[in-house]
C-alpha cells in the first residue's frame, strides 16, 4: 500500500455518496447548478456519479487507487489534445473535461457524459450492422493528423520503437519460465520479420475494445477511454477484433482499408494477431508482478490452449510470407503512396518554354537550311518569290515600298563584298588563273598555303616609323 492509501480509503467512503460527488462538481466547475444526481458504477476503480445540470449530464469521478489516479491523469491529457479541430473530424462524441478540484490526496474530475448502449464483442458477427460503423470510427481516429498527439505532448513511437517494445515484452514473458516454447517461437518469428514492421505510424486510440464504444441506433455515437492516445501502430487498435473471431476481424479490416491507406493488409493482419496474443503475456506478467496466483494460473491455461494450434497469428504470418496478388484496395493504397511529381516551373514559365520549343525546335522558318549532301550550293532566292512577298506585304499592311528590290540586293552585295562578278576565264587545261591575273579568284577553289600568307609590315609602315625605340624581348 502507498502512503496515500489510508487517506484514499477514508475519502472513498465519503465519496461513495453521490451528493458528496455533486458537491465536488460544483467546486470544480464554477457557476454549475445541480438539478439532480444519480449513481454511476461504470468502472470499479473510480467512485462515480452523474450530475444533472441545466443543459447537460456531467460525469464526476474520483479514483479509488493510485493506478486509477494515474489513468485519470492520462485521460485528462488525452482529452486536452483533442481540441475543437480534431473533434470536428470525428463522427462520434468524445468526453470534454470541464474542471477538476482537490479531493483529499487525489482529485475529482468533471467531464461531459458520453452515454449510449453497449455491446459485447462476442456478440459480433461478420455481417453485423455494427461492423461498418466500427470500421468508420477506427479509420477516423487513424486519419487524425499526427500533430494531435504530438502537440499534446503524448507518446510518439516509430515502427522500430514498437517492434522493440514487443520484443522486450516477449523477453519478459520468457523470463517467467512459464511461456511454452511453441508460443515463444511463434512470437519471436513475427518480431524478427523486418518486412512486417515496415509501416507508417498513425494517431491511435491505444486502448480500444468493445467497452470504449457507445452505440445509438446501430451507429457508434461515442468513444471514451483516451488515456493512451498516441502515435503508434494502427494494428493495435484492431487487435481486439480477433476476440469475436477472424471473420469479424476480416470484415472490419476490409471496410477499414476502403476508408484510409492501410498499407499492406497482410502485414497489418499479422501484427494485429500478434498484439492479440501478447495480451496474454501482459496478463501473465500482471499476475507475476502482483503475486496473484489466480491470475498467473489463468494466463498459463490460456497459453497452454495456444500450443499446437495455428490460430490467427500462424495463419496470418504464413499468408504474409506468400507472394499473393495484391487486392484492389492494396493497389490503390500503393498508388496513393507514390509521390506526385511537381514541376519547378510556374504555369507561365511552362507555357513560355513550350512556345520556345515549338518556335525554335519545330518551326522550320527558324532553322538554317542544311547543305546539300552532293556539295551543290543552295538555290538562290527567286526574284519572283520576292515579288510575291512584297505583294503580300502590300496587301497586309497597305505600305508600298519606294525602292527596287533588285537594286537593293546589288547594293547590299557590293557593301558586303559578295556582289556577283563575271566568272574567271579558265586557262588551258582547266587550271585556275594565277592570283595576280585580272579578275577575282574563283571562290570555290581552295587557297594554297602561299596564298594564305600576308606580307609583313616594315618598321617604316608602323606608327612612329624609324623613330620608335627598339625593345628586346628580354629587356625590362
Short mmCIF file of C-alpha atoms in Angstrom, two decimals:
data_model
loop_
_atom_site.label_atom_id
_atom_site.label_comp_id
_atom_site.label_asym_id
_atom_site.label_seq_id
_atom_site.Cartn_x
_atom_site.Cartn_y
_atom_site.Cartn_z
CA UNK A 1 0.00 0.00 0.00
CA UNK A 2 1.18 3.50 -0.71
CA UNK A 3 1.38 6.34 1.78
CA UNK A 4 -1.83 7.89 0.46
CA UNK A 5 -3.82 4.64 0.73
CA UNK A 6 -5.37 5.39 4.19
CA UNK A 7 -6.45 8.85 3.10
CA UNK A 8 -7.82 7.42 -0.13
CA UNK A 9 -9.76 4.78 1.79
CA UNK A 10 -11.34 7.42 4.03
CA UNK A 11 -12.13 9.62 1.07
CA UNK A 12 -13.67 6.77 -0.89
CA UNK A 13 -16.02 6.04 1.97
CA UNK A 14 -17.14 9.65 1.84
CA UNK A 15 -17.09 9.88 -1.97
CA UNK A 16 -19.32 6.85 -2.33
CA UNK A 17 -22.19 9.16 -1.53
CA UNK A 18 -23.46 10.73 -4.80
CA UNK A 19 -24.28 14.01 -3.07
CA UNK A 20 -20.66 14.34 -1.97
CA UNK A 21 -19.57 13.94 -5.59
CA UNK A 22 -22.15 16.53 -6.65
CA UNK A 23 -20.65 18.98 -4.15
CA UNK A 24 -17.20 18.32 -5.58
CA UNK A 25 -18.60 19.02 -9.06
CA UNK A 26 -19.84 22.47 -8.03
CA UNK A 27 -16.38 23.21 -6.67
CA UNK A 28 -14.67 22.02 -9.86
CA UNK A 29 -16.96 23.87 -12.30
CA UNK A 30 -17.67 27.48 -11.25
CA UNK A 31 -21.27 28.51 -11.77
CA UNK A 32 -22.55 24.95 -12.06
CA UNK A 33 -26.13 24.48 -10.90
CA UNK A 34 -27.04 20.91 -9.97
CA UNK A 35 -30.61 19.79 -10.58
CA UNK A 36 -30.09 16.14 -9.76
CA UNK A 37 -27.58 13.37 -9.18
CA UNK A 38 -27.52 9.60 -9.60
CA UNK A 39 -25.07 6.79 -9.03
CA UNK A 40 -22.84 5.55 -11.81
CA UNK A 41 -20.80 2.35 -11.49
CA UNK A 42 -19.16 2.01 -14.90
CA UNK A 43 -15.61 1.44 -13.60
CA UNK A 44 -14.98 -0.11 -10.16
CA UNK A 45 -11.64 1.70 -9.94
CA UNK A 46 -13.50 5.01 -9.55
CA UNK A 47 -16.19 6.46 -7.35
CA UNK A 48 -18.56 7.95 -9.92
CA UNK A 49 -21.81 9.86 -10.13
CA UNK A 50 -23.82 11.56 -12.87
CA UNK A 51 -24.76 15.15 -12.13
CA UNK A 52 -27.69 16.68 -13.99
CA UNK A 53 -27.14 20.36 -14.81
CA UNK A 54 -29.36 22.82 -16.63
CA UNK A 55 -28.37 21.72 -20.14
CA UNK A 56 -26.27 18.56 -19.84
CA UNK A 57 -25.36 15.50 -17.82
CA UNK A 58 -21.89 15.50 -16.31
CA UNK A 59 -19.73 12.67 -15.01
CA UNK A 60 -17.85 13.14 -11.73
CA UNK A 61 -15.03 10.69 -10.98
CA UNK A 62 -12.71 10.21 -8.02
CA UNK A 63 -10.04 7.46 -8.31
CA UNK A 64 -10.08 4.72 -5.68
CA UNK A 65 -6.47 3.55 -6.23
CA UNK A 66 -3.23 5.12 -7.25
CA UNK A 67 -3.27 3.20 -10.54
CA UNK A 68 -6.68 4.72 -11.26
CA UNK A 69 -5.30 8.15 -10.41
CA UNK A 70 -2.52 7.69 -12.99
CA UNK A 71 -5.07 6.57 -15.55
CA UNK A 72 -7.27 9.58 -14.84
CA UNK A 73 -4.35 11.97 -15.34
CA UNK A 74 -3.52 10.32 -18.67
CA UNK A 75 -7.15 10.60 -19.75
CA UNK A 76 -7.18 14.32 -18.98
CA UNK A 77 -4.06 14.80 -21.13
CA UNK A 78 -5.53 12.77 -23.97
CA UNK A 79 -8.77 14.74 -23.98
CA UNK A 80 -6.85 18.01 -23.85
CA UNK A 81 -5.04 17.03 -27.08
CA UNK A 82 -8.40 16.53 -28.80
CA UNK A 83 -9.16 20.18 -29.35
CA UNK A 84 -12.12 21.54 -31.28
CA UNK A 85 -10.49 20.94 -34.67
CA UNK A 86 -9.77 17.21 -34.25
CA UNK A 87 -13.13 16.64 -32.54
CA UNK A 88 -14.86 18.08 -35.59
CA UNK A 89 -13.26 15.40 -37.76
CA UNK A 90 -14.59 12.52 -35.67
CA UNK A 91 -18.04 11.07 -36.46
CA UNK A 92 -18.79 10.43 -32.78
CA UNK A 93 -18.83 12.23 -29.45
CA UNK A 94 -15.78 12.49 -27.20
CA UNK A 95 -15.84 13.50 -23.50
CA UNK A 96 -14.76 17.02 -22.64
CA UNK A 97 -13.05 17.93 -19.37
CA UNK A 98 -14.89 20.80 -17.66
CA UNK A 99 -12.95 21.12 -14.42
CA UNK A 100 -11.22 19.43 -11.51
CA UNK A 101 -10.78 20.01 -7.81
CA UNK A 102 -8.79 18.67 -4.91
CA UNK A 103 -10.37 15.73 -3.13
CA UNK A 104 -8.19 14.68 -0.22
CA UNK A 105 -4.88 13.33 -1.54
CA UNK A 106 -6.28 12.95 -5.04
CA UNK A 107 -8.64 14.99 -7.21
CA UNK A 108 -12.11 14.86 -8.65
CA UNK A 109 -12.55 15.41 -12.39
CA UNK A 110 -15.77 16.57 -14.04
CA UNK A 111 -16.38 15.89 -17.73
CA UNK A 112 -19.29 15.64 -20.11
CA UNK A 113 -21.09 12.31 -20.08
CA UNK A 114 -20.93 10.31 -23.32
CA UNK A 115 -23.76 7.87 -22.85
CA UNK A 116 -25.24 5.19 -25.05
CA UNK A 117 -25.84 1.49 -25.39
CA UNK A 118 -23.01 -1.02 -25.08
CA UNK A 119 -22.29 -4.26 -26.85
CA UNK A 120 -20.32 -7.42 -26.18
CA UNK A 121 -17.56 -8.23 -28.67
CA UNK A 122 -18.56 -11.90 -28.52
CA UNK A 123 -21.95 -10.97 -29.99
CA UNK A 124 -20.43 -9.53 -33.17
CA UNK A 125 -20.57 -11.39 -36.47
CA UNK A 126 -19.05 -10.65 -39.85
CA UNK A 127 -22.41 -9.38 -41.17
CA UNK A 128 -23.45 -7.44 -38.06
CA UNK A 129 -24.78 -3.92 -38.56
CA UNK A 130 -22.04 -2.54 -36.32
CA UNK A 131 -19.15 -3.83 -38.46
CA UNK A 132 -19.27 -0.85 -40.83
CA UNK A 133 -19.63 1.82 -38.07
CA UNK A 134 -16.75 0.26 -36.12
CA UNK A 135 -14.51 0.41 -39.20
CA UNK A 136 -15.52 4.03 -39.81
CA UNK A 137 -14.80 5.03 -36.21
CA UNK A 138 -11.35 3.41 -36.15
CA UNK A 139 -10.43 4.86 -39.55
CA UNK A 140 -11.49 8.33 -38.40
CA UNK A 141 -9.18 8.12 -35.38
CA UNK A 142 -6.27 6.92 -37.52
CA UNK A 143 -6.87 9.72 -40.04
CA UNK A 144 -6.31 12.39 -37.40
CA UNK A 145 -3.09 14.37 -38.04
CA UNK A 146 0.00 13.24 -36.14
CA UNK A 147 0.18 16.78 -34.79
CA UNK A 148 -2.76 15.99 -32.49
CA UNK A 149 -0.83 13.70 -30.11
CA UNK A 150 2.46 15.43 -30.83
CA UNK A 151 1.07 18.84 -29.90
CA UNK A 152 -0.40 17.41 -26.70
CA UNK A 153 2.95 16.06 -25.53
CA UNK A 154 1.75 12.46 -25.86
CA UNK A 155 3.96 9.46 -26.70
CA UNK A 156 5.28 9.29 -30.27
CA UNK A 157 6.72 5.95 -31.41
CA UNK A 158 8.33 4.84 -34.66
CA UNK A 159 7.74 1.45 -36.22
CA UNK A 160 11.05 0.20 -34.86
CA UNK A 161 10.23 1.54 -31.39
CA UNK A 162 7.06 -0.55 -31.40
CA UNK A 163 8.92 -3.59 -32.69
CA UNK A 164 11.46 -3.24 -29.88
CA UNK A 165 8.68 -2.84 -27.30
CA UNK A 166 7.06 -6.08 -28.49
CA UNK A 167 10.43 -7.85 -28.31
CA UNK A 168 11.00 -6.67 -24.73
CA UNK A 169 7.54 -7.82 -23.69
CA UNK A 170 8.26 -11.28 -25.12
CA UNK A 171 11.60 -11.40 -23.31
CA UNK A 172 9.94 -10.51 -20.01
CA UNK A 173 7.32 -13.20 -20.50
CA UNK A 174 10.04 -15.72 -21.34
CA UNK A 175 11.88 -14.79 -18.12
CA UNK A 176 8.94 -16.12 -16.08
CA UNK A 177 9.76 -19.62 -17.42
CA UNK A 178 6.05 -20.23 -17.90
CA UNK A 179 5.92 -19.47 -21.62
CA UNK A 180 5.54 -22.56 -23.85
CA UNK A 181 8.34 -22.97 -26.40
CA UNK A 182 5.95 -23.23 -29.34
CA UNK A 183 4.28 -19.95 -28.46
CA UNK A 184 7.65 -18.28 -27.82
CA UNK A 185 8.99 -19.29 -31.23
CA UNK A 186 5.84 -18.05 -32.95
CA UNK A 187 6.14 -14.65 -31.31
CA UNK A 188 9.87 -14.36 -31.93
CA UNK A 189 9.47 -15.29 -35.59
CA UNK A 190 6.95 -12.49 -36.01
CA UNK A 191 9.06 -9.75 -34.43
CA UNK A 192 12.13 -10.89 -36.37
CA UNK A 193 10.38 -10.49 -39.76
CA UNK A 194 11.56 -6.99 -40.65
CA UNK A 195 9.11 -6.55 -43.53
CA UNK A 196 6.16 -6.82 -41.12
CA UNK A 197 7.35 -3.73 -39.27
CA UNK A 198 7.72 -1.50 -42.30
CA UNK A 199 4.68 0.70 -41.78
CA UNK A 200 3.76 4.32 -41.13
CA UNK A 201 2.64 5.01 -37.52
CA UNK A 202 -0.64 6.88 -37.13
CA UNK A 203 -2.67 8.56 -34.43
CA UNK A 204 -4.11 5.71 -32.36
CA UNK A 205 -6.59 5.42 -29.51
CA UNK A 206 -4.26 2.96 -27.81
CA UNK A 207 -6.76 1.02 -25.69
CA UNK A 208 -9.68 0.25 -27.99
CA UNK A 209 -12.05 -2.57 -27.19
CA UNK A 210 -15.81 -3.02 -27.06
CA UNK A 211 -16.00 -1.28 -23.66
CA UNK A 212 -14.83 2.03 -25.16
CA UNK A 213 -17.67 2.31 -27.70
CA UNK A 214 -21.12 3.77 -27.15
CA UNK A 215 -23.88 2.82 -29.58
CA UNK A 216 -27.09 4.53 -30.59
CA UNK A 217 -29.42 3.28 -33.36
CA UNK A 218 -26.85 0.89 -34.84
CA UNK A 219 -24.14 3.51 -35.09
CA UNK A 220 -21.15 4.48 -32.97
CA UNK A 221 -22.30 7.54 -31.04
CA UNK A 222 -19.28 7.95 -28.76
CA UNK A 223 -15.81 6.69 -27.84
CA UNK A 224 -14.32 7.02 -24.34
CA UNK A 225 -11.10 5.95 -22.62
CA UNK A 226 -8.47 8.20 -24.23
CA UNK A 227 -5.72 7.60 -21.67
CA UNK A 228 -3.38 6.01 -24.23
CA UNK A 229 -3.84 8.39 -27.16
CA UNK A 230 -0.51 8.42 -29.02
CA UNK A 231 1.32 7.97 -32.30
CA UNK A 232 1.57 4.21 -32.72
CA UNK A 233 0.70 1.11 -34.70
CA UNK A 234 -2.79 1.19 -36.25
CA UNK A 235 -2.89 -2.61 -35.98
CA UNK A 236 -3.02 -2.28 -32.18
CA UNK A 237 -6.47 -0.64 -32.39
CA UNK A 238 -7.71 -3.59 -34.49
CA UNK A 239 -6.31 -6.41 -32.34
CA UNK A 240 -9.38 -6.69 -30.05
CA UNK A 241 -11.47 -7.74 -33.06
CA UNK A 242 -9.78 -11.16 -33.06
CA UNK A 243 -11.68 -12.00 -29.86
CA UNK A 244 -15.06 -12.49 -31.61
CA UNK A 245 -13.34 -14.40 -34.42
CA UNK A 246 -11.26 -13.99 -37.56
CA UNK A 247 -14.36 -13.43 -39.70
CA UNK A 248 -15.29 -10.34 -37.71
CA UNK A 249 -11.73 -9.06 -37.90
CA UNK A 250 -11.64 -9.55 -41.68
CA UNK A 251 -15.00 -7.84 -42.10
CA UNK A 252 -13.82 -4.75 -40.25
CA UNK A 253 -10.36 -4.76 -41.87
CA UNK A 254 -11.75 -4.82 -45.41
CA UNK A 255 -14.09 -1.92 -44.71
CA UNK A 256 -11.36 -0.07 -42.82
CA UNK A 257 -8.97 -0.37 -45.80
CA UNK A 258 -11.52 1.33 -48.05
CA UNK A 259 -11.57 4.39 -45.81
CA UNK A 260 -7.84 5.02 -45.47
CA UNK A 261 -4.47 3.98 -46.85
CA UNK A 262 -3.78 0.98 -44.63
CA UNK A 263 -0.66 -0.22 -46.44
CA UNK A 264 -0.18 -3.98 -46.65
CA UNK A 265 -3.26 -5.70 -45.24
CA UNK A 266 -1.30 -8.92 -44.76
CA UNK A 267 1.23 -7.15 -42.55
CA UNK A 268 -1.47 -5.27 -40.62
CA UNK A 269 -3.34 -8.53 -40.07
CA UNK A 270 -0.20 -10.27 -38.74
CA UNK A 271 0.75 -7.51 -36.31
CA UNK A 272 -2.84 -7.30 -35.03
CA UNK A 273 -2.82 -11.06 -34.39
CA UNK A 274 0.48 -10.72 -32.52
CA UNK A 275 -0.86 -7.91 -30.33
CA UNK A 276 -3.93 -10.02 -29.59
CA UNK A 277 -1.80 -12.91 -28.32
CA UNK A 278 0.57 -10.61 -26.44
CA UNK A 279 -2.35 -9.57 -24.24
CA UNK A 280 -2.00 -12.99 -22.63
CA UNK A 281 1.67 -12.21 -21.94
CA UNK A 282 0.64 -8.95 -20.28
CA UNK A 283 -1.90 -10.82 -18.15
CA UNK A 284 0.80 -13.30 -17.11
CA UNK A 285 3.22 -10.52 -16.16
CA UNK A 286 0.50 -8.69 -14.23
CA UNK A 287 -0.19 -11.78 -12.14
CA UNK A 288 3.50 -12.46 -11.56
CA UNK A 289 4.28 -8.88 -10.51
CA UNK A 290 1.20 -8.67 -8.27
CA UNK A 291 1.90 -12.12 -6.82
CA UNK A 292 -1.65 -13.10 -7.73
CA UNK A 293 -1.52 -16.83 -8.34
CA UNK A 294 -5.06 -16.97 -9.67
CA UNK A 295 -4.16 -14.55 -12.46
CA UNK A 296 -0.97 -16.49 -13.21
CA UNK A 297 -2.87 -19.77 -13.41
CA UNK A 298 -5.43 -18.23 -15.72
CA UNK A 299 -2.73 -16.87 -18.03
CA UNK A 300 -0.86 -20.20 -18.09
CA UNK A 301 -4.08 -22.01 -19.01
CA UNK A 302 -4.63 -19.59 -21.88
CA UNK A 303 -1.06 -20.11 -23.10
CA UNK A 304 -1.47 -23.89 -22.96
CA UNK A 305 -4.51 -23.65 -25.21
CA UNK A 306 -2.35 -21.79 -27.75
CA UNK A 307 0.18 -24.65 -28.00
CA UNK A 308 -0.12 -26.75 -31.14
CA UNK A 309 -2.89 -24.57 -32.51
CA UNK A 310 -2.08 -22.46 -35.53
CA UNK A 311 -4.51 -19.74 -34.61
CA UNK A 312 -4.86 -16.37 -36.33
CA UNK A 313 -1.21 -15.42 -35.86
CA UNK A 314 0.21 -18.54 -37.54
CA UNK A 315 -2.18 -18.24 -40.46
CA UNK A 316 -1.62 -14.51 -40.83
CA UNK A 317 2.16 -14.91 -40.67
CA UNK A 318 2.12 -17.67 -43.30
CA UNK A 319 -0.07 -15.56 -45.58
CA UNK A 320 2.24 -12.57 -45.18
CA UNK A 321 5.19 -14.61 -46.44
CA UNK A 322 3.39 -15.73 -49.60
CA UNK A 323 3.66 -13.68 -52.78
CA UNK A 324 -0.06 -13.44 -53.34
CA UNK A 325 -1.55 -10.92 -55.79
CA UNK A 326 -2.43 -7.59 -54.25
CA UNK A 327 -6.05 -6.73 -53.66
CA UNK A 328 -7.64 -3.77 -55.36
CA UNK A 329 -7.57 -1.79 -52.12
CA UNK A 330 -3.87 -2.57 -51.62
CA UNK A 331 -3.05 -1.43 -55.16
CA UNK A 332 -4.95 1.80 -54.53
CA UNK A 333 -3.00 2.27 -51.29
CA UNK A 334 0.32 1.84 -53.10
CA UNK A 335 -0.72 4.34 -55.75
CA UNK A 336 -1.59 6.85 -53.05
CA UNK A 337 1.89 6.43 -51.58
CA UNK A 338 3.50 7.32 -54.95
CA UNK A 339 4.70 10.93 -54.62
CA UNK A 340 3.35 13.43 -57.10
CA UNK A 341 5.96 14.98 -59.43
CA UNK A 342 5.70 18.74 -59.26
CA UNK A 343 7.36 20.85 -61.94
CA UNK A 344 9.72 23.57 -60.75
CA UNK A 345 8.33 25.86 -63.45
CA UNK A 346 5.38 28.10 -62.85
CA UNK A 347 2.41 27.91 -65.18
CA UNK A 348 3.61 30.98 -67.11
CA UNK A 349 7.18 29.67 -67.38
CA UNK A 350 5.92 26.31 -68.61
CA UNK A 351 3.89 27.98 -71.38
CA UNK A 352 6.88 30.13 -72.41
CA UNK A 353 9.11 27.07 -72.54
CA UNK A 354 6.54 25.31 -74.68
CA UNK A 355 6.39 28.27 -77.08
CA UNK A 356 10.18 28.42 -77.37
CA UNK A 357 10.38 24.71 -78.09
CA UNK A 358 7.65 24.96 -80.69
CA UNK A 359 9.22 28.03 -82.27
CA UNK A 360 12.89 27.12 -82.33
CA UNK A 361 12.64 23.34 -82.28
CA UNK A 362 9.81 22.53 -84.62
CA UNK A 363 9.15 25.58 -86.82
CA UNK A 364 11.34 25.30 -89.93
CA UNK A 365 11.27 29.06 -90.50
CA UNK A 366 13.90 29.44 -87.76
CA UNK A 367 16.17 26.60 -88.89
CA UNK A 368 19.05 27.21 -91.33
CA UNK A 369 18.85 25.01 -94.42
CA UNK A 370 21.19 22.05 -94.36
CA UNK A 371 23.88 21.89 -97.04
CA UNK A 372 23.21 19.64 -99.99
CA UNK A 373 24.99 16.29 -99.40
CA UNK A 374 26.25 16.36 -103.01
CA UNK A 375 28.04 19.64 -102.38
CA UNK A 376 25.71 21.67 -104.59
CA UNK A 377 25.08 25.20 -103.30
CA UNK A 378 21.59 26.03 -102.12
CA UNK A 379 19.49 27.65 -104.83
CA UNK A 380 19.29 31.41 -104.67
CA UNK A 381 16.03 33.02 -103.75
CA UNK A 382 13.79 33.58 -106.73
CA UNK A 383 13.05 37.21 -107.65
CA UNK A 384 9.53 36.12 -108.42
CA UNK A 385 9.19 34.84 -104.85
CA UNK A 386 10.48 38.17 -103.56
CA UNK A 387 7.90 39.97 -105.67
CA UNK A 388 5.22 37.73 -104.22
CA UNK A 389 6.40 38.55 -100.68
CA UNK A 390 6.25 42.29 -101.39
CA UNK A 391 2.80 41.84 -102.88
CA UNK A 392 1.69 40.02 -99.72
CA UNK A 393 3.26 42.75 -97.57
CA UNK A 394 1.45 45.40 -99.59
CA UNK A 395 -1.85 43.53 -99.24
CA UNK A 396 -1.45 43.07 -95.46
CA UNK A 397 -0.14 46.48 -94.49
CA UNK A 398 -1.04 48.78 -97.35
CA UNK A 399 2.59 50.02 -97.45
CA UNK A 400 4.13 50.37 -100.91
CA UNK A 401 7.96 50.20 -100.77
CA UNK A 402 9.66 53.06 -102.64
CA UNK A 403 12.73 51.09 -103.65
CA UNK A 404 13.55 48.41 -106.15
CA UNK A 405 14.33 45.01 -104.65
CA UNK A 406 16.89 44.10 -107.30
CA UNK A 407 18.83 47.35 -106.79
CA UNK A 408 18.75 46.83 -103.00
CA UNK A 409 20.25 43.35 -103.35
CA UNK A 410 23.03 44.63 -105.62
CA UNK A 411 23.80 47.47 -103.22
CA UNK A 412 23.95 45.18 -100.19
CA UNK A 413 26.09 42.70 -102.07
CA UNK A 414 28.59 45.37 -103.06
CA UNK A 415 28.92 46.59 -99.46
CA UNK A 416 29.47 43.10 -98.10
CA UNK A 417 31.89 42.07 -100.81
CA UNK A 418 29.67 39.33 -102.08
CA UNK A 419 28.33 41.06 -105.18
CA UNK A 420 28.20 38.85 -108.19
CA UNK A 421 31.06 39.23 -110.69
CA UNK A 422 31.87 37.73 -114.06
CA UNK A 423 33.26 34.26 -113.84
CA UNK A 424 37.01 33.98 -114.46
CA UNK A 425 38.20 32.72 -117.81
CA UNK A 426 39.67 29.27 -117.36
CA UNK A 427 43.21 28.70 -118.63
CA UNK A 428 44.04 25.91 -120.96
CA UNK A 429 43.89 22.53 -119.25
CA UNK A 430 41.30 23.70 -116.78
CA UNK A 431 43.78 25.32 -114.37
CA UNK A 432 42.83 28.41 -112.44
CA UNK A 433 44.43 31.67 -113.50
CA UNK A 434 47.30 32.99 -111.39
CA UNK A 435 46.50 35.16 -108.41
CA UNK A 436 47.82 38.33 -110.00
CA UNK A 437 45.78 37.75 -113.09
CA UNK A 438 42.96 40.06 -113.93
CA UNK A 439 39.67 39.29 -112.31
CA UNK A 440 38.83 37.78 -108.96
CA UNK A 441 39.78 34.27 -107.99
CA UNK A 442 37.14 31.56 -108.14
CA UNK A 443 35.65 31.41 -104.62
CA UNK A 444 35.08 27.68 -104.90
CA UNK A 445 38.81 26.91 -105.41
CA UNK A 446 40.83 26.12 -102.23
CA UNK A 447 43.57 28.54 -101.17
CA UNK A 448 47.15 27.34 -101.22
CA UNK A 449 49.48 27.90 -98.29
CA UNK A 450 51.29 30.71 -100.12
CA UNK A 451 48.01 32.42 -100.90
CA UNK A 452 47.09 32.41 -97.20
CA UNK A 453 50.32 34.22 -96.15
CA UNK A 454 50.40 38.02 -95.93
CA UNK A 455 53.30 40.37 -96.48
CA UNK A 456 54.92 41.56 -93.20
CA UNK A 457 54.86 45.27 -92.40
CA UNK A 458 58.17 47.13 -92.30
CA UNK A 459 59.11 49.34 -89.36
CA UNK A 460 58.59 52.42 -91.51
CA UNK A 461 54.99 51.42 -92.15
CA UNK A 462 54.21 51.03 -88.42
CA UNK A 463 53.08 54.05 -86.33
CA UNK A 464 56.14 56.05 -85.24
CA UNK A 465 58.28 54.74 -88.03
CA UNK A 466 62.02 54.53 -87.55
CA UNK A 467 61.89 56.84 -84.52
CA UNK A 468 60.15 54.15 -82.44
CA UNK A 469 62.68 52.69 -79.94
CA UNK A 470 63.59 49.08 -80.30
CA UNK A 471 62.85 46.87 -77.25
CA UNK A 472 64.32 43.45 -76.98
CA UNK A 473 62.11 40.64 -75.76
CA UNK A 474 64.24 40.03 -72.71
CA UNK A 475 64.66 43.66 -71.66
CA UNK A 476 62.71 45.25 -68.86
#
